[in-house]
C-alpha cells in the first residue's frame, strides 16, 4: 500500500476554505477510512530531503512547490489540487479536478484525477429535512457571492411571480451581497446571512428549497445557418471551467429539493425530474419552483435525490477509485 501526503500551507483551522476542507481534510479522512495510509502535513513540518511517502499532493495554493519536490524525488508521484487551467503543469504528474467541466479544461496534464465535491460535514444521517406545509417557504442560495448576479437569467422574474401568490423568503447564505449588481428580484422578503462554518448546516436545514444559479445566459445576434446546423434558437451560455455540482450536493445531502441551471455536472442527478429540476429561463424557473411550493412534492423529490446521491457519490467508493487511479499512474 502506497503512502499519500497532502502538503499544504493552509492551517488545519482554516476549514472555511472549500479546497482545503474537501480535497485535503475530507479526502484524507476518506482514504484512511479505506485503510489507505494518508497524512496531512503543513509545509513547515515537511522535509524536502527525507520523507517516507510515495505520493505527494500539493494544496491549491502550493502548486509552486511541485517542481521542487519532483526535482528531489523524480520517482515519487506529485499532484496538484484544483489548479488554474493556464497550460502550466508545474511539473506535476497529475491534477485533481472536481467536475467533468474542470477535468476537460485541465486535459493538458498527462493525468487528471476526478474527485467530486462530497462534503463530509453534511454526511450525518440525522441531518435531514422533514418538509411541512406550514409557514413561510424559504428558498435558499448558498455559495460564492458573485453568482448572485446569475439570478438575471430569469430566476429573478420567476421569484417575483411566485411572490404574488405565496409567502416566500429568499435566504442568501454567502459572504456578502455587495457584489450583487444584476438580477435582484423585487420581492417582499430577502434575508442575507453570512456563510459561517459553524452554522451553515443548520441555516440550510431551516430552508425548504435550494436554488443553484451559475450560468450566464448570453444573447448576442446568432449567425443562423441551418445548412450547417446553427439556428436562431441555439443556446449561448457561459460558465466557469471550474463549474461543478457541489452546491447542489449540499442540498441533496440535507434533504432540500433543488432547482439548478444548465451547468453540466448537475445533470448527473437532476437530469431525472424525479430528483429535482433544471431551469434556464423565467418560465422554467417558475414552473419548477411552483411544483416545490407543495411540501409533499418537496419531500418526495428530496428523498429521491438523496437516494441517487448516495448511490452515485459514496465518498469511500470515490476514494478507492481515486487511489486506484494514482496506483495505475505509478505503475506506468
Short mmCIF file of C-alpha atoms in Angstrom, two decimals:
data_model
loop_
_atom_site.label_atom_id
_atom_site.label_comp_id
_atom_site.label_asym_id
_atom_site.label_seq_id
_atom_site.Cartn_x
_atom_site.Cartn_y
_atom_site.Cartn_z
CA UNK A 1 0.00 0.00 0.00
CA UNK A 2 1.40 3.39 -1.02
CA UNK A 3 1.54 6.29 1.40
CA UNK A 4 -0.02 9.65 0.48
CA UNK A 5 0.98 13.02 1.93
CA UNK A 6 -1.22 16.07 1.44
CA UNK A 7 1.12 19.05 1.58
CA UNK A 8 -0.36 22.45 2.38
CA UNK A 9 0.45 25.86 3.78
CA UNK A 10 -3.16 26.18 4.99
CA UNK A 11 -3.55 25.85 8.78
CA UNK A 12 -5.80 22.98 9.87
CA UNK A 13 -8.14 25.53 11.47
CA UNK A 14 -8.96 27.09 8.06
CA UNK A 15 -11.87 24.74 7.40
CA UNK A 16 -13.87 27.56 5.82
CA UNK A 17 -11.72 27.16 2.69
CA UNK A 18 -13.56 24.71 0.43
CA UNK A 19 -10.46 23.44 -1.39
CA UNK A 20 -8.80 22.57 1.93
CA UNK A 21 -11.96 21.19 3.52
CA UNK A 22 -12.89 18.86 0.65
CA UNK A 23 -9.71 17.83 -1.15
CA UNK A 24 -7.37 17.72 1.85
CA UNK A 25 -9.22 17.28 5.16
CA UNK A 26 -12.16 15.22 3.85
CA UNK A 27 -10.32 13.27 1.14
CA UNK A 28 -7.55 12.32 3.57
CA UNK A 29 -10.19 11.08 6.04
CA UNK A 30 -11.99 9.08 3.34
CA UNK A 31 -8.73 7.45 2.23
CA UNK A 32 -7.81 6.46 5.78
CA UNK A 33 -11.31 5.05 6.26
CA UNK A 34 -10.46 2.79 3.29
CA UNK A 35 -7.22 1.73 5.05
CA UNK A 36 -5.13 3.79 2.62
CA UNK A 37 -2.26 5.39 4.51
CA UNK A 38 -2.73 9.16 4.18
CA UNK A 39 -1.48 12.12 6.17
CA UNK A 40 -1.77 15.92 6.10
CA UNK A 41 1.46 17.85 6.57
CA UNK A 42 1.97 21.58 6.72
CA UNK A 43 4.87 22.82 4.59
CA UNK A 44 6.62 23.97 7.79
CA UNK A 45 6.89 20.36 9.02
CA UNK A 46 7.68 18.73 5.69
CA UNK A 47 11.25 17.68 4.85
CA UNK A 48 12.12 18.15 1.20
CA UNK A 49 15.01 15.72 1.53
CA UNK A 50 13.57 12.99 3.73
CA UNK A 51 10.08 11.59 3.83
CA UNK A 52 8.55 8.17 3.53
CA UNK A 53 5.69 8.97 1.16
CA UNK A 54 5.08 7.56 -2.32
CA UNK A 55 2.57 10.20 -3.43
CA UNK A 56 2.72 13.90 -2.56
CA UNK A 57 -0.32 16.07 -3.26
CA UNK A 58 0.18 19.85 -3.12
CA UNK A 59 -2.67 22.05 -1.92
CA UNK A 60 -4.40 24.50 -4.23
CA UNK A 61 -2.14 27.39 -3.19
CA UNK A 62 1.02 25.29 -3.13
CA UNK A 63 1.45 24.37 -6.80
CA UNK A 64 4.75 26.24 -6.86
CA UNK A 65 6.24 23.51 -4.64
CA UNK A 66 5.58 20.68 -7.10
CA UNK A 67 8.62 21.24 -9.40
CA UNK A 68 10.91 21.45 -6.35
CA UNK A 69 9.50 18.20 -4.93
CA UNK A 70 9.63 16.46 -8.29
CA UNK A 71 13.25 17.51 -8.76
CA UNK A 72 14.22 15.98 -5.40
CA UNK A 73 12.03 12.90 -5.81
CA UNK A 74 11.73 12.02 -9.53
CA UNK A 75 10.30 8.60 -8.67
CA UNK A 76 7.53 9.90 -6.43
CA UNK A 77 4.11 10.83 -7.80
CA UNK A 78 3.41 14.55 -7.40
CA UNK A 79 -0.05 16.08 -7.80
CA UNK A 80 -1.78 19.45 -7.63
CA UNK A 81 -5.29 20.20 -6.34
CA UNK A 82 -7.75 22.24 -8.43
CA UNK A 83 -5.09 24.20 -10.39
CA UNK A 84 -5.54 27.11 -12.78
CA UNK A 85 -6.13 25.97 -16.36
CA UNK A 86 -3.39 28.10 -17.90
CA UNK A 87 -1.36 25.34 -19.56
CA UNK A 88 1.32 25.24 -16.83
CA UNK A 89 1.57 21.82 -15.17
CA UNK A 90 4.18 22.99 -12.63
CA UNK A 91 5.99 19.73 -13.36
CA UNK A 92 3.24 17.73 -11.62
CA UNK A 93 2.32 14.19 -12.65
CA UNK A 94 -1.40 14.74 -12.14
CA UNK A 95 -4.07 17.28 -11.28
CA UNK A 96 -7.16 16.77 -9.14
CA UNK A 97 -10.41 18.11 -10.61
CA UNK A 98 -13.84 18.42 -9.01
CA UNK A 99 -16.01 18.07 -12.12
CA UNK A 100 -16.08 16.91 -15.72
CA UNK A 101 -16.08 20.56 -16.83
CA UNK A 102 -12.83 21.17 -14.95
CA UNK A 103 -11.32 17.85 -15.99
CA UNK A 104 -11.73 18.74 -19.66
CA UNK A 105 -10.10 22.14 -19.14
CA UNK A 106 -7.09 20.52 -17.44
CA UNK A 107 -6.53 17.94 -20.18
CA UNK A 108 -3.08 19.39 -20.92
CA UNK A 109 -1.94 17.42 -17.86
CA UNK A 110 -0.87 13.86 -18.62
CA UNK A 111 -3.30 12.72 -15.91
CA UNK A 112 -6.39 14.35 -14.43
CA UNK A 113 -7.99 12.55 -11.47
CA UNK A 114 -11.61 13.34 -10.65
CA UNK A 115 -12.84 13.61 -7.07
CA UNK A 116 -16.26 15.30 -6.74
CA UNK A 117 -17.09 17.83 -4.05
CA UNK A 118 -18.53 15.38 -1.50
CA UNK A 119 -18.50 17.23 1.81
CA UNK A 120 -18.03 15.16 4.95
CA UNK A 121 -19.67 17.78 7.19
CA UNK A 122 -23.06 17.12 5.57
CA UNK A 123 -22.94 13.31 5.64
CA UNK A 124 -24.58 12.64 9.04
CA UNK A 125 -27.84 10.71 8.57
CA UNK A 126 -29.67 12.64 11.31
CA UNK A 127 -29.09 15.96 9.48
CA UNK A 128 -32.00 15.68 7.11
CA UNK A 129 -35.01 17.91 6.42
CA UNK A 130 -38.62 16.93 7.11
CA UNK A 131 -40.88 19.13 4.99
CA UNK A 132 -44.17 20.60 6.16
CA UNK A 133 -46.77 22.93 4.64
CA UNK A 134 -46.71 25.43 7.49
CA UNK A 135 -45.29 28.95 7.43
CA UNK A 136 -43.09 30.85 5.01
CA UNK A 137 -41.41 28.87 2.22
CA UNK A 138 -37.72 29.71 2.38
CA UNK A 139 -35.74 29.49 -0.86
CA UNK A 140 -32.02 29.21 -0.18
CA UNK A 141 -28.95 30.26 -2.13
CA UNK A 142 -25.54 29.36 -0.72
CA UNK A 143 -22.03 29.82 -2.04
CA UNK A 144 -19.91 32.45 -3.75
CA UNK A 145 -21.46 35.92 -3.69
CA UNK A 146 -20.63 36.65 -7.34
CA UNK A 147 -23.10 34.01 -8.54
CA UNK A 148 -25.97 36.15 -7.20
CA UNK A 149 -25.69 38.02 -10.50
CA UNK A 150 -26.79 34.86 -12.28
CA UNK A 151 -30.34 35.44 -10.97
CA UNK A 152 -30.64 37.66 -14.07
CA UNK A 153 -31.18 34.58 -16.26
CA UNK A 154 -34.90 34.55 -15.43
CA UNK A 155 -34.74 33.41 -11.81
CA UNK A 156 -35.37 36.96 -10.61
CA UNK A 157 -38.60 37.27 -12.58
CA UNK A 158 -39.75 33.80 -11.55
CA UNK A 159 -39.36 34.72 -7.87
CA UNK A 160 -41.34 37.91 -8.41
CA UNK A 161 -44.22 35.90 -9.90
CA UNK A 162 -44.17 33.38 -7.04
CA UNK A 163 -44.14 36.22 -4.52
CA UNK A 164 -47.58 37.33 -5.73
CA UNK A 165 -49.26 34.05 -4.72
CA UNK A 166 -47.06 32.52 -2.00
CA UNK A 167 -45.41 33.58 1.24
CA UNK A 168 -41.77 33.12 0.19
CA UNK A 169 -38.48 34.34 1.57
CA UNK A 170 -35.21 34.37 -0.36
CA UNK A 171 -32.38 33.41 2.03
CA UNK A 172 -28.86 34.28 0.86
CA UNK A 173 -26.15 32.28 2.66
CA UNK A 174 -22.98 33.83 1.28
CA UNK A 175 -20.13 36.10 2.39
CA UNK A 176 -21.82 39.35 1.33
CA UNK A 177 -24.29 40.87 -1.12
CA UNK A 178 -22.11 43.82 -2.09
CA UNK A 179 -21.23 42.22 -5.43
CA UNK A 180 -24.89 41.67 -6.38
CA UNK A 181 -25.44 44.05 -9.30
CA UNK A 182 -27.77 42.19 -11.68
CA UNK A 183 -30.94 40.18 -11.19
CA UNK A 184 -32.17 41.37 -7.78
CA UNK A 185 -35.81 40.26 -7.56
CA UNK A 186 -38.39 42.77 -6.35
CA UNK A 187 -39.95 40.63 -3.62
CA UNK A 188 -41.08 41.31 -0.06
CA UNK A 189 -38.64 39.13 1.86
CA UNK A 190 -34.93 38.85 1.14
CA UNK A 191 -32.62 37.96 4.02
CA UNK A 192 -28.84 37.76 3.95
CA UNK A 193 -26.90 35.74 6.49
CA UNK A 194 -23.13 35.44 6.28
CA UNK A 195 -21.90 31.93 5.41
CA UNK A 196 -20.25 30.60 8.57
CA UNK A 197 -18.79 27.16 9.07
CA UNK A 198 -20.42 26.56 12.45
CA UNK A 199 -23.94 27.50 11.33
CA UNK A 200 -24.24 26.80 7.59
CA UNK A 201 -25.66 23.31 8.01
CA UNK A 202 -28.50 24.44 10.26
CA UNK A 203 -29.05 27.56 8.16
CA UNK A 204 -29.70 25.37 5.11
CA UNK A 205 -31.86 22.93 7.09
CA UNK A 206 -34.03 25.89 8.10
CA UNK A 207 -34.87 26.40 4.41
CA UNK A 208 -37.19 24.49 2.08
CA UNK A 209 -35.88 24.77 -1.48
CA UNK A 210 -32.37 25.13 -2.88
CA UNK A 211 -31.56 27.19 -5.98
CA UNK A 212 -28.25 26.93 -7.84
CA UNK A 213 -27.77 29.65 -10.49
CA UNK A 214 -24.34 29.59 -12.15
CA UNK A 215 -24.53 30.11 -15.92
CA UNK A 216 -24.53 33.47 -17.71
CA UNK A 217 -27.14 33.46 -20.46
CA UNK A 218 -25.74 35.37 -23.44
CA UNK A 219 -27.88 36.78 -26.23
CA UNK A 220 -25.83 38.41 -28.98
CA UNK A 221 -27.05 38.09 -32.58
CA UNK A 222 -26.73 34.47 -33.68
CA UNK A 223 -25.29 33.68 -37.08
CA UNK A 224 -28.03 31.23 -38.03
CA UNK A 225 -27.31 28.87 -40.91
CA UNK A 226 -29.50 25.75 -40.96
CA UNK A 227 -27.34 24.26 -43.69
CA UNK A 228 -24.50 23.84 -41.20
CA UNK A 229 -26.76 23.21 -38.20
CA UNK A 230 -26.90 26.63 -36.50
CA UNK A 231 -30.25 28.21 -35.62
CA UNK A 232 -31.56 31.38 -34.01
CA UNK A 233 -32.92 29.25 -31.14
CA UNK A 234 -29.47 27.89 -30.16
CA UNK A 235 -28.29 28.28 -26.58
CA UNK A 236 -25.37 30.63 -25.97
CA UNK A 237 -24.14 30.00 -22.42
CA UNK A 238 -21.10 30.98 -20.39
CA UNK A 239 -19.83 29.20 -17.27
CA UNK A 240 -16.53 28.81 -15.44
CA UNK A 241 -14.25 25.89 -16.27
CA UNK A 242 -14.36 25.00 -12.57
CA UNK A 243 -18.17 24.75 -12.53
CA UNK A 244 -19.35 21.75 -10.54
CA UNK A 245 -22.33 20.26 -8.72
CA UNK A 246 -21.00 20.95 -5.22
CA UNK A 247 -23.68 23.48 -4.23
CA UNK A 248 -26.41 21.07 -5.35
CA UNK A 249 -24.73 18.20 -3.49
CA UNK A 250 -25.08 20.01 -0.16
CA UNK A 251 -28.82 20.41 -0.68
CA UNK A 252 -29.15 16.75 -1.74
CA UNK A 253 -27.29 15.60 1.37
CA UNK A 254 -29.53 17.61 3.69
CA UNK A 255 -32.87 16.72 2.06
CA UNK A 256 -33.54 20.04 0.33
CA UNK A 257 -35.02 19.79 -3.20
CA UNK A 258 -33.02 21.62 -5.87
CA UNK A 259 -33.62 23.73 -8.94
CA UNK A 260 -30.39 24.32 -10.86
CA UNK A 261 -29.49 25.90 -14.18
CA UNK A 262 -27.94 24.12 -17.18
CA UNK A 263 -24.50 23.62 -15.60
CA UNK A 264 -23.45 20.18 -16.97
CA UNK A 265 -22.44 18.43 -13.72
CA UNK A 266 -25.90 18.95 -12.24
CA UNK A 267 -27.43 16.69 -14.89
CA UNK A 268 -25.93 13.60 -13.25
CA UNK A 269 -28.69 13.72 -10.63
CA UNK A 270 -31.11 16.42 -11.80
CA UNK A 271 -31.35 15.01 -15.32
CA UNK A 272 -34.07 12.81 -13.82
CA UNK A 273 -37.03 15.10 -12.94
CA UNK A 274 -37.91 12.79 -10.05
CA UNK A 275 -34.76 14.13 -8.36
CA UNK A 276 -35.24 17.87 -8.94
CA UNK A 277 -35.27 20.35 -11.79
CA UNK A 278 -33.11 22.07 -14.40
CA UNK A 279 -34.09 25.59 -15.48
CA UNK A 280 -32.74 28.16 -17.91
CA UNK A 281 -35.28 30.98 -18.29
CA UNK A 282 -38.10 32.66 -16.40
CA UNK A 283 -40.75 30.12 -17.33
CA UNK A 284 -38.67 27.03 -16.47
CA UNK A 285 -37.52 28.52 -13.15
CA UNK A 286 -41.10 29.50 -12.30
CA UNK A 287 -42.70 26.15 -13.19
CA UNK A 288 -40.03 24.19 -11.30
CA UNK A 289 -40.30 26.32 -8.16
CA UNK A 290 -44.12 26.29 -8.37
CA UNK A 291 -44.14 22.48 -8.07
CA UNK A 292 -41.97 22.78 -4.96
CA UNK A 293 -44.38 25.13 -3.22
CA UNK A 294 -46.07 21.90 -2.05
CA UNK A 295 -44.42 20.16 0.92
CA UNK A 296 -45.35 16.66 -0.24
CA UNK A 297 -43.63 17.32 -3.57
CA UNK A 298 -40.59 18.73 -1.81
CA UNK A 299 -40.23 15.67 0.40
CA UNK A 300 -40.72 13.19 -2.42
CA UNK A 301 -38.21 14.89 -4.71
CA UNK A 302 -35.64 15.48 -1.96
CA UNK A 303 -35.82 11.82 -0.87
CA UNK A 304 -35.38 10.63 -4.44
CA UNK A 305 -32.39 12.92 -4.99
CA UNK A 306 -30.78 11.80 -1.73
CA UNK A 307 -31.14 8.15 -2.72
CA UNK A 308 -29.50 8.85 -6.06
CA UNK A 309 -26.77 10.97 -4.46
CA UNK A 310 -25.91 8.15 -2.06
CA UNK A 311 -25.77 5.69 -4.96
CA UNK A 312 -23.62 7.83 -7.24
CA UNK A 313 -21.45 9.67 -4.72
CA UNK A 314 -20.44 7.29 -1.94
CA UNK A 315 -17.26 9.05 -0.75
CA UNK A 316 -15.47 5.83 0.21
CA UNK A 317 -16.08 4.33 -3.23
CA UNK A 318 -14.77 7.51 -4.84
CA UNK A 319 -11.73 7.49 -2.52
CA UNK A 320 -10.91 3.92 -3.52
CA UNK A 321 -11.26 4.79 -7.21
CA UNK A 322 -9.06 7.84 -6.62
CA UNK A 323 -6.32 5.71 -5.07
CA UNK A 324 -6.56 3.05 -7.79
CA UNK A 325 -6.06 5.76 -10.42
CA UNK A 326 -2.94 7.01 -8.64
CA UNK A 327 -1.56 3.48 -8.39
CA UNK A 328 -2.12 2.96 -12.11
CA UNK A 329 -0.17 6.15 -12.88
CA UNK A 330 2.72 4.97 -10.66
CA UNK A 331 2.89 1.64 -12.49
CA UNK A 332 3.36 3.17 -15.94
#
